[in-house]
Tab-separated table of C-alpha atoms in Angstrom:
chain	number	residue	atom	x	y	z
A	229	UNK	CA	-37.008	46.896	0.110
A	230	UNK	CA	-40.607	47.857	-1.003
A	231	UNK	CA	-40.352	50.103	-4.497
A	232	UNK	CA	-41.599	53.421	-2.212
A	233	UNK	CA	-38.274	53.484	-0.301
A	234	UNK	CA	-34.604	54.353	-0.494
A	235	UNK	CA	-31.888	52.534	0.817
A	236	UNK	CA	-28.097	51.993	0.574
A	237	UNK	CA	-26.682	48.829	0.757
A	238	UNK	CA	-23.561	46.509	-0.820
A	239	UNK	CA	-24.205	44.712	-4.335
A	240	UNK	CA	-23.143	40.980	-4.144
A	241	UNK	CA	-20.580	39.656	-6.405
A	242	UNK	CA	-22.760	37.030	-8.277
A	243	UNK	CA	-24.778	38.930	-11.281
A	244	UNK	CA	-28.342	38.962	-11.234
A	245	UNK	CA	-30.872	40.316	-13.689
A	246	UNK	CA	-34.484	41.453	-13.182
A	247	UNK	CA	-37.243	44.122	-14.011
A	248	UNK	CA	-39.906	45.816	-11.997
A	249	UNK	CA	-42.811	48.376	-12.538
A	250	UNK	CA	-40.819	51.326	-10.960
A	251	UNK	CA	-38.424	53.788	-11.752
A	252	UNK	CA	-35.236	53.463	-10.027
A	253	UNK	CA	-32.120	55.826	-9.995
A	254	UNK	CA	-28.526	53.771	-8.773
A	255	UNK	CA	-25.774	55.912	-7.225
A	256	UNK	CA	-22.450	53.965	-6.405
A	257	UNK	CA	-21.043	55.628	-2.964
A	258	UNK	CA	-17.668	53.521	-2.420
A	259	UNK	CA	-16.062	50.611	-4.687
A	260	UNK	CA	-16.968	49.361	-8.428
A	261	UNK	CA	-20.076	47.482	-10.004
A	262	UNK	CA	-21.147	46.236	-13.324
A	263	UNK	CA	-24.292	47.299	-14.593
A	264	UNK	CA	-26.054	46.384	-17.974
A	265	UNK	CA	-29.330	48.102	-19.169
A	266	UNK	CA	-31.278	46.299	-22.322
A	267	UNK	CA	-27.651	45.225	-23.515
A	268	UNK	CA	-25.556	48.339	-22.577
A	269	UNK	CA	-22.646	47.382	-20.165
A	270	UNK	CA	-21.073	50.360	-18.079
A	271	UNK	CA	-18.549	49.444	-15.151
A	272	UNK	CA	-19.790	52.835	-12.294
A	273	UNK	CA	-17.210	53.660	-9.946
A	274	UNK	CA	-17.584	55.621	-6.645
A	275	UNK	CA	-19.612	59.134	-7.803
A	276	UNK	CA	-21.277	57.291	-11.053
A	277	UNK	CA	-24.866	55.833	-11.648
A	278	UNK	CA	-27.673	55.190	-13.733
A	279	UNK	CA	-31.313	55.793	-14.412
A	280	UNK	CA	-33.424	52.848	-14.689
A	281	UNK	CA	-37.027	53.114	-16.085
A	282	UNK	CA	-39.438	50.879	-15.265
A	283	UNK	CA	-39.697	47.620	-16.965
A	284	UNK	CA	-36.192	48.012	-18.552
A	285	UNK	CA	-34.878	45.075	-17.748
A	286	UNK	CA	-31.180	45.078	-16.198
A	287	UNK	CA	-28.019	43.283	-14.694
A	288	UNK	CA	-25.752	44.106	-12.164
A	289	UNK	CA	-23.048	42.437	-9.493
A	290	UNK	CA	-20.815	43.993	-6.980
A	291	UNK	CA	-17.287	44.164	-7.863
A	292	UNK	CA	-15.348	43.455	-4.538
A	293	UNK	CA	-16.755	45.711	-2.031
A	294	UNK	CA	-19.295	48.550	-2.599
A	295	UNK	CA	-21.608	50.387	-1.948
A	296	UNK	CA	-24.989	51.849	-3.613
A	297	UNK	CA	-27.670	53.675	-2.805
A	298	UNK	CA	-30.984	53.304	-4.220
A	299	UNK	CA	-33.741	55.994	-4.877
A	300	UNK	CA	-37.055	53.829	-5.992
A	301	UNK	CA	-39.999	55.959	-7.986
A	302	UNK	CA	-43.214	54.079	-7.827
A	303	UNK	CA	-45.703	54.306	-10.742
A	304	UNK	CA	-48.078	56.008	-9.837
A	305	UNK	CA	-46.351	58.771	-7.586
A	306	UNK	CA	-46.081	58.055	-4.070
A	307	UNK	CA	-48.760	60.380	-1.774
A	308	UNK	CA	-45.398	62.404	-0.364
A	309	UNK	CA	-45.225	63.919	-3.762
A	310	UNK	CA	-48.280	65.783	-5.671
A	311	UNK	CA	-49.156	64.621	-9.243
A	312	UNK	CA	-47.774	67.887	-10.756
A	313	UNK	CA	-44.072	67.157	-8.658
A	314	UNK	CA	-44.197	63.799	-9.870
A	315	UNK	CA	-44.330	64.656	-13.676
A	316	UNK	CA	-41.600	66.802	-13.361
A	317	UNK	CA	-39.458	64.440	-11.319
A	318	UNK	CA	-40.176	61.238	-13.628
A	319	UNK	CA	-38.948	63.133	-16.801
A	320	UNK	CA	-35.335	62.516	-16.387
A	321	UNK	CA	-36.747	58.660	-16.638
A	322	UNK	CA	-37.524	59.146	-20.459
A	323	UNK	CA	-34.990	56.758	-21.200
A	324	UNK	CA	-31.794	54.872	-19.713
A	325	UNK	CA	-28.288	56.742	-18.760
A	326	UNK	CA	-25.183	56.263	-16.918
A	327	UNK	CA	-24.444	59.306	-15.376
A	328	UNK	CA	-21.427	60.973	-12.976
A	329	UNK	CA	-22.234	63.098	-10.686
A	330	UNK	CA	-20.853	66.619	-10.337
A	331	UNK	CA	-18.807	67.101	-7.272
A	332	UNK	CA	-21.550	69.118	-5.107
A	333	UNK	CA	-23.974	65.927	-5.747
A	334	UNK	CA	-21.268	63.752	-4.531
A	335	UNK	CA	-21.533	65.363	-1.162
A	336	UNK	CA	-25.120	65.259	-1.629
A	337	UNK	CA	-25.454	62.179	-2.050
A	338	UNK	CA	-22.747	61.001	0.701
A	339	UNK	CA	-24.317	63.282	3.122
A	340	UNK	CA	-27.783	61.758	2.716
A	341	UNK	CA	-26.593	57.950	2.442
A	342	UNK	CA	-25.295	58.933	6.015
A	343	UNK	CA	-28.430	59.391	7.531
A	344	UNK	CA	-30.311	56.948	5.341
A	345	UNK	CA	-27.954	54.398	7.151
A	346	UNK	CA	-28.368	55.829	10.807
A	347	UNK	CA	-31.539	55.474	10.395
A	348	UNK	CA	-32.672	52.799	8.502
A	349	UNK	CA	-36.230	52.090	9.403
A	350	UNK	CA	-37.254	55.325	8.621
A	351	UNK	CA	-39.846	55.472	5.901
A	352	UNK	CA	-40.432	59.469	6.312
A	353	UNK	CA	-36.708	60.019	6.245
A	354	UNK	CA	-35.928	57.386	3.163
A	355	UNK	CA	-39.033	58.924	1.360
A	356	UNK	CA	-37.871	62.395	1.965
A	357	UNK	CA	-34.024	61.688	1.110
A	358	UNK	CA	-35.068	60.169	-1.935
A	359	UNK	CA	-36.797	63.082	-3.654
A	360	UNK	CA	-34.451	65.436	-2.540
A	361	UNK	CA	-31.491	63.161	-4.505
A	362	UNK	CA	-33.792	62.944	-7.787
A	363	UNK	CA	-35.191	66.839	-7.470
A	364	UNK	CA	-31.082	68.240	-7.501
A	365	UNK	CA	-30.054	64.993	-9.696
A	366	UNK	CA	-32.901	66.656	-12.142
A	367	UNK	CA	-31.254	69.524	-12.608
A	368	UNK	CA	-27.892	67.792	-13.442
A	369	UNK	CA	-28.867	65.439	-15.876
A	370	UNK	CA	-30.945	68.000	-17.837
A	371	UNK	CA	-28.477	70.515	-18.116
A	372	UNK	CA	-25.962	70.790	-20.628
A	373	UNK	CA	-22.768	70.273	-18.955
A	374	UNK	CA	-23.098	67.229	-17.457
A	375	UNK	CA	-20.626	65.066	-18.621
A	376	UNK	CA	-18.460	68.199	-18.623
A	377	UNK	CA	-15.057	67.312	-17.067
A	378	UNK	CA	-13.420	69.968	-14.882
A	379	UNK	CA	-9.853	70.861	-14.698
A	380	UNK	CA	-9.502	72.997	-11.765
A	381	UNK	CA	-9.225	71.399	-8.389
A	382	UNK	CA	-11.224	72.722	-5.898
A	383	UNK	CA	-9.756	71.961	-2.421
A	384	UNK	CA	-12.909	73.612	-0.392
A	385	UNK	CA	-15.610	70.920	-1.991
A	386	UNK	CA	-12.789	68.459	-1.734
A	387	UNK	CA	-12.382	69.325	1.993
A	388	UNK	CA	-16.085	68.364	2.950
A	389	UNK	CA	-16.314	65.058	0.664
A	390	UNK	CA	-12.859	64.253	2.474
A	391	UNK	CA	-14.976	65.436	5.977
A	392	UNK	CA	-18.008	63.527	5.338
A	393	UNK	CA	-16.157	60.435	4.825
A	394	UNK	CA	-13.238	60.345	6.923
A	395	UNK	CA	-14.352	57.277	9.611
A	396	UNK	CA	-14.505	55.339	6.368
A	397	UNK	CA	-11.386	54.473	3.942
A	398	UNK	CA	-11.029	56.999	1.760
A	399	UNK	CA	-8.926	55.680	-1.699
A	400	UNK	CA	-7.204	57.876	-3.531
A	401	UNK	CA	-8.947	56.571	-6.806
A	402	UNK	CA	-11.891	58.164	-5.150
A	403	UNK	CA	-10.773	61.838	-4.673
A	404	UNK	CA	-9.540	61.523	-8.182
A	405	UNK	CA	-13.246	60.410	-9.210
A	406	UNK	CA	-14.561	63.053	-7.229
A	407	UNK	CA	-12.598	65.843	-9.148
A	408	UNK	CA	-13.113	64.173	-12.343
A	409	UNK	CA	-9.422	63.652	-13.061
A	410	UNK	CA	-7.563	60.517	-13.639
A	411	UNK	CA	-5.419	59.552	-10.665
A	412	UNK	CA	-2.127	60.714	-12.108
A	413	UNK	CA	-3.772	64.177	-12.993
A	414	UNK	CA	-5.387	64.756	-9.535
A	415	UNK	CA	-1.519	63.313	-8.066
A	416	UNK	CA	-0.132	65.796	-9.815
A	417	UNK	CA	-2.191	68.531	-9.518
A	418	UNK	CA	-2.718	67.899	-5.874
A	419	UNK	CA	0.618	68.009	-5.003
A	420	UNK	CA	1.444	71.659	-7.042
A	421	UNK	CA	-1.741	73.133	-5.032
A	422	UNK	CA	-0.973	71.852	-1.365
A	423	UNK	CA	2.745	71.148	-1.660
A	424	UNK	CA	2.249	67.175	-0.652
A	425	UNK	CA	0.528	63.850	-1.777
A	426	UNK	CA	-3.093	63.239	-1.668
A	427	UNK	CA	-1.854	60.602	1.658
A	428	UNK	CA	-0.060	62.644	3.478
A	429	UNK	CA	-3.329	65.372	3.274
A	430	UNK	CA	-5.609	62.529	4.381
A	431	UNK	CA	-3.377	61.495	7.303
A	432	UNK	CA	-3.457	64.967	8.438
A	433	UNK	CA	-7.115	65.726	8.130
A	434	UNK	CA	-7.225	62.290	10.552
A	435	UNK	CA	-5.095	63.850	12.697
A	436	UNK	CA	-6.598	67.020	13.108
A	437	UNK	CA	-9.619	65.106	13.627
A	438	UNK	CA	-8.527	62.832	16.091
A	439	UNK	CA	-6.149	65.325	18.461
A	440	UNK	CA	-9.992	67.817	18.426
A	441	UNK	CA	-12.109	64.391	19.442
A	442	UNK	CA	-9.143	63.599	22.265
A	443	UNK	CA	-9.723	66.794	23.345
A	444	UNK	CA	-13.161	66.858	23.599
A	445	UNK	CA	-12.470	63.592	25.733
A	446	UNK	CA	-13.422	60.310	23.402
A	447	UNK	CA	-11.411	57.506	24.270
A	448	UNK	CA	-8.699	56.298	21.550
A	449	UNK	CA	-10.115	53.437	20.556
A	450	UNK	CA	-13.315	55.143	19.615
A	451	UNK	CA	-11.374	58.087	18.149
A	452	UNK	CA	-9.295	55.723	15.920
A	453	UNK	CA	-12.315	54.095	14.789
A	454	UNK	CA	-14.267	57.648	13.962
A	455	UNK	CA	-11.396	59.077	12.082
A	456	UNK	CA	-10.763	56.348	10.013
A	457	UNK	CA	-7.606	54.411	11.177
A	458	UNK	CA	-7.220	50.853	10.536
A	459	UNK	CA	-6.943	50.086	14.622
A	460	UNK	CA	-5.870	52.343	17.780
A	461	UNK	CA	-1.890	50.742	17.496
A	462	UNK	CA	-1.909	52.420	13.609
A	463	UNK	CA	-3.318	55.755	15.263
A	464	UNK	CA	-0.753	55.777	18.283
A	465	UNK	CA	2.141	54.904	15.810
A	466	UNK	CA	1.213	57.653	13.081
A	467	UNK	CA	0.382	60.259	15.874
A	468	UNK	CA	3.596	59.590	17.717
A	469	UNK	CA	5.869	59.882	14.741
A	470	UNK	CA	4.197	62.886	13.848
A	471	UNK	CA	3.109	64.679	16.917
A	472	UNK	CA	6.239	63.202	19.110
A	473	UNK	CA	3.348	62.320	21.993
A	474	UNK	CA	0.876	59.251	21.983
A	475	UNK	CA	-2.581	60.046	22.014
A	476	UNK	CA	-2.966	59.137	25.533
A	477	UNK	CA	-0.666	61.183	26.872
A	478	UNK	CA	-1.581	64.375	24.276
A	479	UNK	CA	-5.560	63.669	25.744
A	480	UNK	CA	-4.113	63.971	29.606
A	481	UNK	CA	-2.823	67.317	29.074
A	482	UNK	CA	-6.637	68.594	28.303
A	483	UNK	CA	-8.009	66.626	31.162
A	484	UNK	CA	-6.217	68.052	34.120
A	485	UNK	CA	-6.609	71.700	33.088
């Protein structure tokens, strides 16, 4: 990866340390990682990150399975960006942070890793991804509430981070991370706001999902694999028991009308 692009990818599980003439902001998207800046150790979780400046030296491994995205600020600005745009971009590089994003950025972020990923030798795309991450992440960081942790649960933002990432695994760990409550709390609060657990909402959004995609005439296999089921036999079994119909038969009803 060249230090004018952005990119999402997996950390490895062996540490490694290095430094480089370019500012570099580090979202974590799914799983755990250890990162240390000039002696400052901060486990990130799924909806954390930091802000690297250039030449500060750091470490970092993968813990289990992850995955970051990277947003890479060359010195001097790229040409995509005017000198005046740069200046005002590179200020929240001052000096080194962990951050967490708020809730809105998370879908941000998720939203743009998506396309960064479907289209990976890109340069316009990664280039233009990039600054829109560090223009909103700008405004984040220098406001005053951003470690601010909220207490209400807001089940329409929750709905599109849940949409955005439904063909992957979604842990519940995450959603809690996502509210910015611990898992108990978001359990908890979850449960008095819907009237059931955090799973039992997943496995319906999946269902919902999957019985519009069957409609619209996928075949199961694909369906189970775009809404997030571990295999089709998982799918059939958990839309049986639920719908009383396997997905097969529930798809033939559309196709002959």
């Amino acid at each position: 990866m060249t230090s004018s692009e952005s990119d999402v990818f997996s950390l490895p599980n062996e540490a490694d340390a290095h430094d480089h003439d370019y500012h570099q902001l580090v979202i974590v998207l799914d799983g755990n990682t250890d990162f240390d800046i000039q002696g400052k150790g901060k486990e990130l979780h799924s909806g954390e990150g930091c802000i690297l400046p250039s030449a500060n030296s750091h470490a970092f491994a993968g813990l289990g399975e992850n995955r970051i995205m990277v947003v890479n600020l060359p010195v001097p600005p790229q040409k995509s960006i005017t000198d005046e745009e740069y200046e005002i971009v590179s200020r929240i590089f001052d000096q080194a942070a962990y951050f967490e994003l708020s809730p809105r950025l998370q879908i941000l972020a998720s939203a743009l890793s998506g396309e960064l990923q479907q289209y990976p030798d890109d340069p316009i795309l990664a280039r233009a991804c990039g600054n829109t991450l560090l223009s909103a992440i700008r405004h984040q960081v220098n406001s005053k509430d951003v470690r601010t942790r909220g207490n209400q649960l807001d089940i329409d933002k929750l709905d599109q981070f849940i949409e955005l990432n439904l063909s992957r695994k979604v842990h519940i760990d995450q959603l809690a991370n996502f509210c910015f409550l611990s898992v108990s709390q978001f359990h908890e609060r979850f449960k008095d706001r819907t009237g059931m657990t955090p799973h039992q909402y997943l496995m319906r959004k999946r269902l919902e999902r999957a019985q519009t995609l069957l409609q619209e005439g996928f075949p199961p296999i694909q369906v189970a694999e775009m809404c997030g089921f571990s295999s089709q036999s998982a799918m059939t079994n958990i839309f049986s028991q639920t719908l009383g119909i396997t997905p097969l038969r529930y798809q033939k009803q559309f196709s002959v009308r």
